Structure formats: C-alpha cells, structure tokens
Amino acid sequence: MQKDSQDFVTEKMLTEYANDVLRPTNFPRTDRNISLITKELLDDASSSNIQAAHDNLIKNMYKGQTRQKQNSQLDGFYKDPRIDKRKNKVLEADSTAAATLPKGAGQTLNDFLLNAYTLEDGDLNRGIRQLDYKKLNQSLEKMGFECLVKKHRRPKFGTIINGQKHMLSEHDVLSWALDAVENYYVQDRTAVFISNYLRDSANNSIDKRLKLAIKVVENTQNVRLVKLNPSQRLSKSMAQAKAKEH
C-alpha cells in the first residue's frame, strides 16, 4: 500500500484528518464526531488512501440521501440542541387529535425531517439544520403528533371527585371531554361538531380546544376544574371556591 494508506496512519493523523473534515462542514469537533468520521475515513481508505478518502468525504458531504442520513447522526447536525437531543425520539400520534394516524407516526423525528426536507435531486434542504424548536413543536402538534416533550401531559388542572383530589393534564381534560361527548351527548350534528372541534389540532389552538373541553367536562361530570399555578397545589377548598363562582 502507499505510504499514506491506513497501514501507515497514526491516531494523531486520523484525528487531524477528521477535524479537517468537520471544520468546513460546520459540525462540532466532539469526540463522538471525530470517532464517526475516523471510521468512515478508514473504511473508504481500504480501497484508496487516507488523503483521497478525506477529499472525497468533504466533496460529497452534502450529497445524496444516504450521506445526509449519516450526517444527521453527527453531534450538532441540528443547530438547536433541544432538537439534536431528541432527533432519535419516535414520533407518537396524539390520541386527542385526528382519529387517523398522521403520516410519519412511528418514525424517528430525524427520519421524519429528512424525508420532509429532501429535495427532488436527493440532496437536502440545508434549512433543516436551522429549525426552530418552538416552531417545530407547533408544526408537529398541528399535524397530530405529541409534543416532543409531551408538555400537554403535565398536571395543569385539579378537581375533586368523590372527595378525592385529582390532578389532570391538558391531555387528560381533552380525552375526558371526548369520552363525555361520546357517552353523554345525543349523537347528532352538535355532538359531531364538538368532537371534530376538539380533535382539530390543525385549525384550533390548544387553548380554544381546552376551553370547550372544560365546558363539556364540567357540564357532563358535575365537577369543577381548577387551573393550577406552577407552584400551586390543589386543595379541596380551592375546588369548592371555584364551584361557588359558578
């Protein structure tokens, strides 16, 4: 083999080559990234040499779907670390949204985004790396997916049922309201309209859906829901005071 082949390459040289690949392609030079790039250089160098493998990798760093999928596993592929941290999370359908599963349910967030941002020629729209975490969450919700951090499952409301305190998330309230429409309403146009409104995450904000859901729950279940402040704990007196207001 040639003198710059893998038989003659030291660990220090490999690290330098890996750093040189990462630098112009705008990826952080973390230990994990260096390790992944080093492995690719060695694999490619088996049929050529390290310098050729290095030049080849830089030249084709943004070309083709296979290459983009490999890139997406590098640290810092998504500039927002909150997205990068969750890129291998499996997308789940929101059971309180559309009755049919959204396209992409069961895929990882990363695969879902790669499919969405792949151009007709197979290259990737580089805007994928600049995605905004908040806007991404909003888009996923509108499509009928759970939030990446499932914020709607955090306790947010309280009530008293048979003398017992219960804490409910936004998701719990929506689910309860949908069940109530199905079990307590005459199944006419009104019931269909309410059910569709509650499930329509694409056109109705979570606040509007919750407002209607709370009315449905309170009217059908003879309870009062108390919205909790972050530091507030539910007490029986709070729920009773809320009931008096109504």
mmCIF file of C-alpha atoms in Angstrom:
data_model
loop_
_atom_site.group_PDB
_atom_site.id
_atom_site.type_symbol
_atom_site.label_atom_id
_atom_site.label_comp_id
_atom_site.label_asym_id
_atom_site.label_seq_id
_atom_site.Cartn_x
_atom_site.Cartn_y
_atom_site.Cartn_z
ATOM 1 C CA MET A 1 0.000 0.000 0.000
ATOM 2 C CA GLN A 2 1.036 3.631 -0.417
ATOM 3 C CA LYS A 3 2.787 5.357 2.465
ATOM 4 C CA ASP A 4 -0.295 7.465 3.296
ATOM 5 C CA SER A 5 -2.511 4.363 3.368
ATOM 6 C CA GLN A 6 -4.218 3.190 6.544
ATOM 7 C CA ASP A 7 -1.247 0.921 7.352
ATOM 8 C CA PHE A 8 0.899 3.989 7.959
ATOM 9 C CA VAL A 9 -1.620 6.372 9.520
ATOM 10 C CA THR A 10 -1.265 7.175 13.194
ATOM 11 C CA GLU A 11 -4.141 8.003 15.537
ATOM 12 C CA LYS A 12 -2.944 11.613 15.642
ATOM 13 C CA MET A 13 -3.022 11.865 11.853
ATOM 14 C CA LEU A 14 -6.510 10.356 11.723
ATOM 15 C CA THR A 15 -7.754 12.883 14.273
ATOM 16 C CA GLU A 16 -6.261 15.717 12.230
ATOM 17 C CA TYR A 17 -7.932 14.452 9.055
ATOM 18 C CA ALA A 18 -11.277 14.059 10.883
ATOM 19 C CA ASN A 19 -11.014 17.585 12.297
ATOM 20 C CA ASP A 20 -10.252 18.864 8.822
ATOM 21 C CA VAL A 21 -13.441 17.231 7.506
ATOM 22 C CA LEU A 22 -15.608 18.625 10.302
ATOM 23 C CA ARG A 23 -14.261 22.179 10.167
ATOM 24 C CA PRO A 24 -15.531 23.321 6.720
ATOM 25 C CA THR A 25 -18.746 21.292 7.013
ATOM 26 C CA ASN A 26 -19.726 23.179 10.153
ATOM 27 C CA PHE A 27 -20.009 20.289 12.615
ATOM 28 C CA PRO A 28 -18.623 20.495 16.168
ATOM 29 C CA ARG A 29 -15.380 18.641 16.766
ATOM 30 C CA THR A 30 -16.648 16.384 19.556
ATOM 31 C CA ASP A 31 -15.070 13.035 20.449
ATOM 32 C CA ARG A 32 -18.089 11.231 19.020
ATOM 33 C CA ASN A 33 -17.973 13.114 15.720
ATOM 34 C CA ILE A 34 -14.233 12.540 15.357
ATOM 35 C CA SER A 35 -14.757 8.831 16.033
ATOM 36 C CA LEU A 36 -17.532 8.551 13.399
ATOM 37 C CA ILE A 37 -15.563 10.450 10.753
ATOM 38 C CA THR A 38 -12.407 8.492 11.517
ATOM 39 C CA LYS A 39 -14.268 5.220 10.947
ATOM 40 C CA GLU A 40 -15.573 6.484 7.606
ATOM 41 C CA LEU A 41 -12.099 7.593 6.530
ATOM 42 C CA LEU A 42 -10.637 4.190 7.358
ATOM 43 C CA ASP A 43 -13.459 2.344 5.591
ATOM 44 C CA ASP A 44 -13.019 4.462 2.463
ATOM 45 C CA ALA A 45 -9.241 4.279 2.612
ATOM 46 C CA SER A 46 -9.365 0.494 2.289
ATOM 47 C CA SER A 47 -9.875 0.972 -1.450
ATOM 48 C CA SER A 48 -7.752 4.123 -1.896
ATOM 49 C CA ASN A 49 -5.755 6.165 0.632
ATOM 50 C CA ILE A 50 -6.465 8.472 3.547
ATOM 51 C CA GLN A 51 -5.888 11.700 1.627
ATOM 52 C CA ALA A 52 -8.227 10.600 -1.169
ATOM 53 C CA ALA A 53 -10.802 9.435 1.384
ATOM 54 C CA HIS A 54 -10.559 12.809 3.144
ATOM 55 C CA ASP A 55 -11.006 14.788 -0.108
ATOM 56 C CA ASN A 56 -13.868 12.547 -1.198
ATOM 57 C CA LEU A 57 -15.720 12.966 2.091
ATOM 58 C CA ILE A 58 -15.505 16.765 2.021
ATOM 59 C CA LYS A 59 -16.591 16.870 -1.634
ATOM 60 C CA ASN A 60 -19.669 14.711 -1.043
ATOM 61 C CA MET A 61 -20.575 15.833 2.471
ATOM 62 C CA TYR A 62 -23.966 17.234 1.414
ATOM 63 C CA LYS A 63 -24.829 14.938 -1.492
ATOM 64 C CA GLY A 64 -27.382 12.151 -1.553
ATOM 65 C CA GLN A 65 -29.868 10.713 0.934
ATOM 66 C CA THR A 66 -27.515 8.084 2.345
ATOM 67 C CA ARG A 67 -24.884 10.741 3.048
ATOM 68 C CA GLN A 68 -27.440 13.022 4.691
ATOM 69 C CA LYS A 69 -28.662 10.241 6.957
ATOM 70 C CA GLN A 70 -25.085 9.639 8.064
ATOM 71 C CA ASN A 71 -24.563 13.365 8.650
ATOM 72 C CA SER A 72 -27.721 13.589 10.736
ATOM 73 C CA GLN A 73 -26.221 11.251 13.340
ATOM 74 C CA LEU A 74 -23.339 13.638 13.967
ATOM 75 C CA ASP A 75 -23.485 15.819 17.059
ATOM 76 C CA GLY A 76 -24.682 19.303 16.170
ATOM 77 C CA PHE A 77 -26.483 18.371 12.951
ATOM 78 C CA TYR A 78 -29.447 20.375 14.269
ATOM 79 C CA LYS A 79 -28.242 23.753 15.479
ATOM 80 C CA ASP A 80 -30.838 23.859 18.258
ATOM 81 C CA PRO A 81 -29.501 21.402 20.872
ATOM 82 C CA ARG A 82 -33.057 20.596 22.011
ATOM 83 C CA ILE A 83 -33.830 19.167 18.575
ATOM 84 C CA ASP A 84 -30.454 17.455 18.291
ATOM 85 C CA LYS A 85 -31.020 15.798 21.675
ATOM 86 C CA ARG A 86 -34.402 14.388 20.583
ATOM 87 C CA LYS A 87 -33.670 13.525 16.959
ATOM 88 C CA ASN A 88 -33.902 9.773 17.605
ATOM 89 C CA LYS A 89 -37.178 10.064 19.507
ATOM 90 C CA VAL A 90 -40.065 8.123 17.931
ATOM 91 C CA LEU A 91 -42.980 10.349 16.900
ATOM 92 C CA GLU A 92 -46.266 9.431 18.570
ATOM 93 C CA ALA A 93 -49.762 10.310 17.405
ATOM 94 C CA ASP A 94 -51.803 12.474 19.774
ATOM 95 C CA SER A 95 -54.866 10.431 20.704
ATOM 96 C CA THR A 96 -56.872 13.613 21.293
ATOM 97 C CA ALA A 97 -56.209 14.899 17.773
ATOM 98 C CA ALA A 98 -57.339 13.471 14.424
ATOM 99 C CA ALA A 99 -58.803 9.982 14.555
ATOM 100 C CA THR A 100 -56.472 8.790 11.757
ATOM 101 C CA LEU A 101 -52.761 8.385 12.383
ATOM 102 C CA PRO A 102 -50.673 11.251 10.969
ATOM 103 C CA LYS A 103 -48.267 10.267 8.214
ATOM 104 C CA GLY A 104 -44.930 9.544 9.814
ATOM 105 C CA ALA A 105 -46.170 8.205 13.145
ATOM 106 C CA GLY A 106 -43.714 5.578 14.381
ATOM 107 C CA GLN A 107 -40.743 7.160 12.605
ATOM 108 C CA THR A 108 -37.938 8.847 14.479
ATOM 109 C CA LEU A 109 -38.028 12.629 14.403
ATOM 110 C CA ASN A 110 -34.787 12.532 12.402
ATOM 111 C CA ASP A 111 -36.143 10.228 9.666
ATOM 112 C CA PHE A 112 -39.357 12.254 9.513
ATOM 113 C CA LEU A 113 -37.443 15.510 8.998
ATOM 114 C CA LEU A 114 -35.020 14.005 6.482
ATOM 115 C CA ASN A 115 -37.963 12.840 4.367
ATOM 116 C CA ALA A 116 -39.638 16.245 4.650
ATOM 117 C CA TYR A 117 -36.510 18.214 3.707
ATOM 118 C CA THR A 118 -35.108 16.025 0.913
ATOM 119 C CA LEU A 119 -35.098 17.822 -2.439
ATOM 120 C CA GLU A 120 -36.071 16.227 -5.750
ATOM 121 C CA ASP A 121 -32.422 15.648 -6.695
ATOM 122 C CA GLY A 122 -31.835 13.704 -3.478
ATOM 123 C CA ASP A 123 -29.845 16.436 -1.737
ATOM 124 C CA LEU A 124 -31.026 18.003 1.482
ATOM 125 C CA ASN A 125 -32.508 21.445 2.021
ATOM 126 C CA ARG A 126 -29.898 22.855 4.381
ATOM 127 C CA GLY A 127 -32.591 24.777 6.234
ATOM 128 C CA ILE A 128 -33.238 21.570 8.142
ATOM 129 C CA ARG A 129 -30.249 22.304 10.370
ATOM 130 C CA GLN A 130 -31.632 25.722 11.338
ATOM 131 C CA LEU A 131 -35.064 24.538 12.528
ATOM 132 C CA ASP A 132 -36.571 26.390 15.480
ATOM 133 C CA TYR A 133 -37.561 24.104 18.354
ATOM 134 C CA LYS A 134 -40.718 26.003 19.309
ATOM 135 C CA LYS A 135 -41.970 26.273 15.717
ATOM 136 C CA LEU A 136 -41.169 22.606 15.098
ATOM 137 C CA ASN A 137 -43.250 21.599 18.124
ATOM 138 C CA GLN A 138 -46.142 23.748 16.914
ATOM 139 C CA SER A 139 -45.971 22.172 13.455
ATOM 140 C CA LEU A 140 -45.895 18.651 14.894
ATOM 141 C CA GLU A 141 -48.945 19.423 17.052
ATOM 142 C CA LYS A 142 -50.889 20.737 14.067
ATOM 143 C CA MET A 143 -50.072 17.548 12.175
ATOM 144 C CA GLY A 144 -51.488 15.468 15.028
ATOM 145 C CA PHE A 145 -48.316 14.401 16.850
ATOM 146 C CA GLU A 146 -47.486 14.560 20.539
ATOM 147 C CA CYS A 147 -45.146 17.395 21.533
ATOM 148 C CA LEU A 148 -41.504 16.374 21.724
ATOM 149 C CA VAL A 149 -41.552 16.866 25.495
ATOM 150 C CA LYS A 150 -45.232 15.946 25.982
ATOM 151 C CA LYS A 151 -45.902 19.248 27.724
ATOM 152 C CA HIS A 152 -49.655 18.680 27.453
ATOM 153 C CA ARG A 153 -49.331 15.690 29.787
ATOM 154 C CA ARG A 154 -48.044 17.719 32.722
ATOM 155 C CA PRO A 155 -50.534 18.286 35.585
ATOM 156 C CA LYS A 156 -52.290 21.598 34.979
ATOM 157 C CA PHE A 157 -55.796 21.256 36.412
ATOM 158 C CA GLY A 158 -57.254 19.944 39.617
ATOM 159 C CA THR A 159 -60.671 18.787 40.748
ATOM 160 C CA ILE A 160 -62.432 16.874 43.498
ATOM 161 C CA ILE A 161 -64.150 13.598 42.615
ATOM 162 C CA ASN A 162 -65.958 11.742 45.409
ATOM 163 C CA GLY A 163 -63.983 13.709 47.965
ATOM 164 C CA GLN A 164 -60.636 12.778 46.409
ATOM 165 C CA LYS A 165 -58.174 15.218 44.859
ATOM 166 C CA HIS A 166 -57.234 14.596 41.240
ATOM 167 C CA MET A 167 -54.660 16.375 39.089
ATOM 168 C CA LEU A 168 -55.194 16.434 35.341
ATOM 169 C CA SER A 169 -53.094 17.387 32.345
ATOM 170 C CA GLU A 170 -54.403 19.196 29.275
ATOM 171 C CA HIS A 171 -54.336 15.843 27.503
ATOM 172 C CA ASP A 172 -56.431 14.286 30.300
ATOM 173 C CA VAL A 173 -59.051 17.034 30.015
ATOM 174 C CA LEU A 174 -59.305 16.681 26.232
ATOM 175 C CA SER A 175 -59.585 12.893 26.489
ATOM 176 C CA TRP A 176 -62.238 13.193 29.205
ATOM 177 C CA ALA A 177 -64.222 15.655 27.090
ATOM 178 C CA LEU A 178 -64.091 13.406 24.012
ATOM 179 C CA ASP A 179 -65.292 10.439 26.068
ATOM 180 C CA ALA A 180 -68.074 12.591 27.535
ATOM 181 C CA VAL A 181 -69.289 13.675 24.093
ATOM 182 C CA GLU A 182 -69.396 10.037 23.006
ATOM 183 C CA ASN A 183 -71.141 8.724 26.141
ATOM 184 C CA TYR A 184 -73.378 11.576 27.334
ATOM 185 C CA TYR A 185 -74.390 13.510 24.233
ATOM 186 C CA VAL A 186 -77.110 12.578 21.795
ATOM 187 C CA GLN A 187 -75.113 11.674 18.678
ATOM 188 C CA ASP A 188 -76.423 14.448 16.474
ATOM 189 C CA ARG A 189 -74.766 17.234 14.497
ATOM 190 C CA THR A 190 -73.882 19.111 17.668
ATOM 191 C CA ALA A 191 -72.010 16.131 19.088
ATOM 192 C CA VAL A 192 -70.173 15.598 15.818
ATOM 193 C CA PHE A 193 -69.259 19.289 15.627
ATOM 194 C CA ILE A 194 -67.906 19.326 19.201
ATOM 195 C CA SER A 195 -65.922 16.118 18.714
ATOM 196 C CA ASN A 196 -64.416 17.375 15.449
ATOM 197 C CA TYR A 197 -63.582 20.748 17.012
ATOM 198 C CA LEU A 198 -61.808 19.114 19.950
ATOM 199 C CA ARG A 199 -59.764 16.899 17.637
ATOM 200 C CA ASP A 200 -58.894 19.559 15.069
ATOM 201 C CA SER A 201 -55.399 20.481 16.232
ATOM 202 C CA ALA A 202 -54.559 21.829 12.774
ATOM 203 C CA ASN A 203 -57.081 24.688 12.862
ATOM 204 C CA ASN A 204 -57.909 25.139 16.548
ATOM 205 C CA SER A 205 -55.294 26.168 19.082
ATOM 206 C CA ILE A 206 -54.804 24.131 22.229
ATOM 207 C CA ASP A 207 -56.300 26.994 24.287
ATOM 208 C CA LYS A 208 -59.522 27.041 22.239
ATOM 209 C CA ARG A 209 -59.858 23.271 22.351
ATOM 210 C CA LEU A 210 -59.279 23.262 26.109
ATOM 211 C CA LYS A 211 -61.844 25.998 26.697
ATOM 212 C CA LEU A 212 -64.524 23.887 25.031
ATOM 213 C CA ALA A 213 -63.278 20.666 26.664
ATOM 214 C CA ILE A 214 -63.543 22.191 30.136
ATOM 215 C CA LYS A 215 -67.153 23.232 29.479
ATOM 216 C CA VAL A 216 -68.010 19.730 28.273
ATOM 217 C CA VAL A 217 -66.401 18.052 31.282
ATOM 218 C CA GLU A 218 -67.908 20.399 33.850
ATOM 219 C CA ASN A 219 -71.406 20.169 32.332
ATOM 220 C CA THR A 220 -71.462 16.396 31.987
ATOM 221 C CA GLN A 221 -69.472 15.261 35.014
ATOM 222 C CA ASN A 222 -70.743 17.750 37.614
ATOM 223 C CA VAL A 223 -67.216 18.770 38.573
ATOM 224 C CA ARG A 224 -65.236 21.990 38.508
ATOM 225 C CA LEU A 225 -61.740 22.170 37.098
ATOM 226 C CA VAL A 226 -59.244 24.481 38.790
ATOM 227 C CA LYS A 227 -56.323 25.739 36.725
ATOM 228 C CA LEU A 228 -53.188 25.437 38.840
ATOM 229 C CA ASN A 229 -50.352 27.912 39.032
ATOM 230 C CA PRO A 230 -46.921 26.260 38.669
ATOM 231 C CA SER A 231 -46.242 26.427 42.410
ATOM 232 C CA GLN A 232 -49.817 25.831 43.489
ATOM 233 C CA ARG A 233 -51.187 22.608 44.966
ATOM 234 C CA LEU A 234 -54.800 21.631 44.720
ATOM 235 C CA SER A 235 -56.836 21.725 47.907
ATOM 236 C CA LYS A 236 -60.420 20.813 48.488
ATOM 237 C CA SER A 237 -61.225 24.379 49.480
ATOM 238 C CA MET A 238 -59.876 25.666 46.153
ATOM 239 C CA ALA A 239 -62.189 23.433 44.185
ATOM 240 C CA GLN A 240 -65.141 24.322 46.399
ATOM 241 C CA ALA A 241 -64.431 28.039 45.977
ATOM 242 C CA LYS A 242 -64.282 27.584 42.228
ATOM 243 C CA ALA A 243 -67.604 25.720 42.315
ATOM 244 C CA LYS A 244 -69.254 28.633 44.164
ATOM 245 C CA GLU A 245 -68.159 31.005 41.419
ATOM 246 C CA HIS A 246 -70.254 29.005 39.008
#
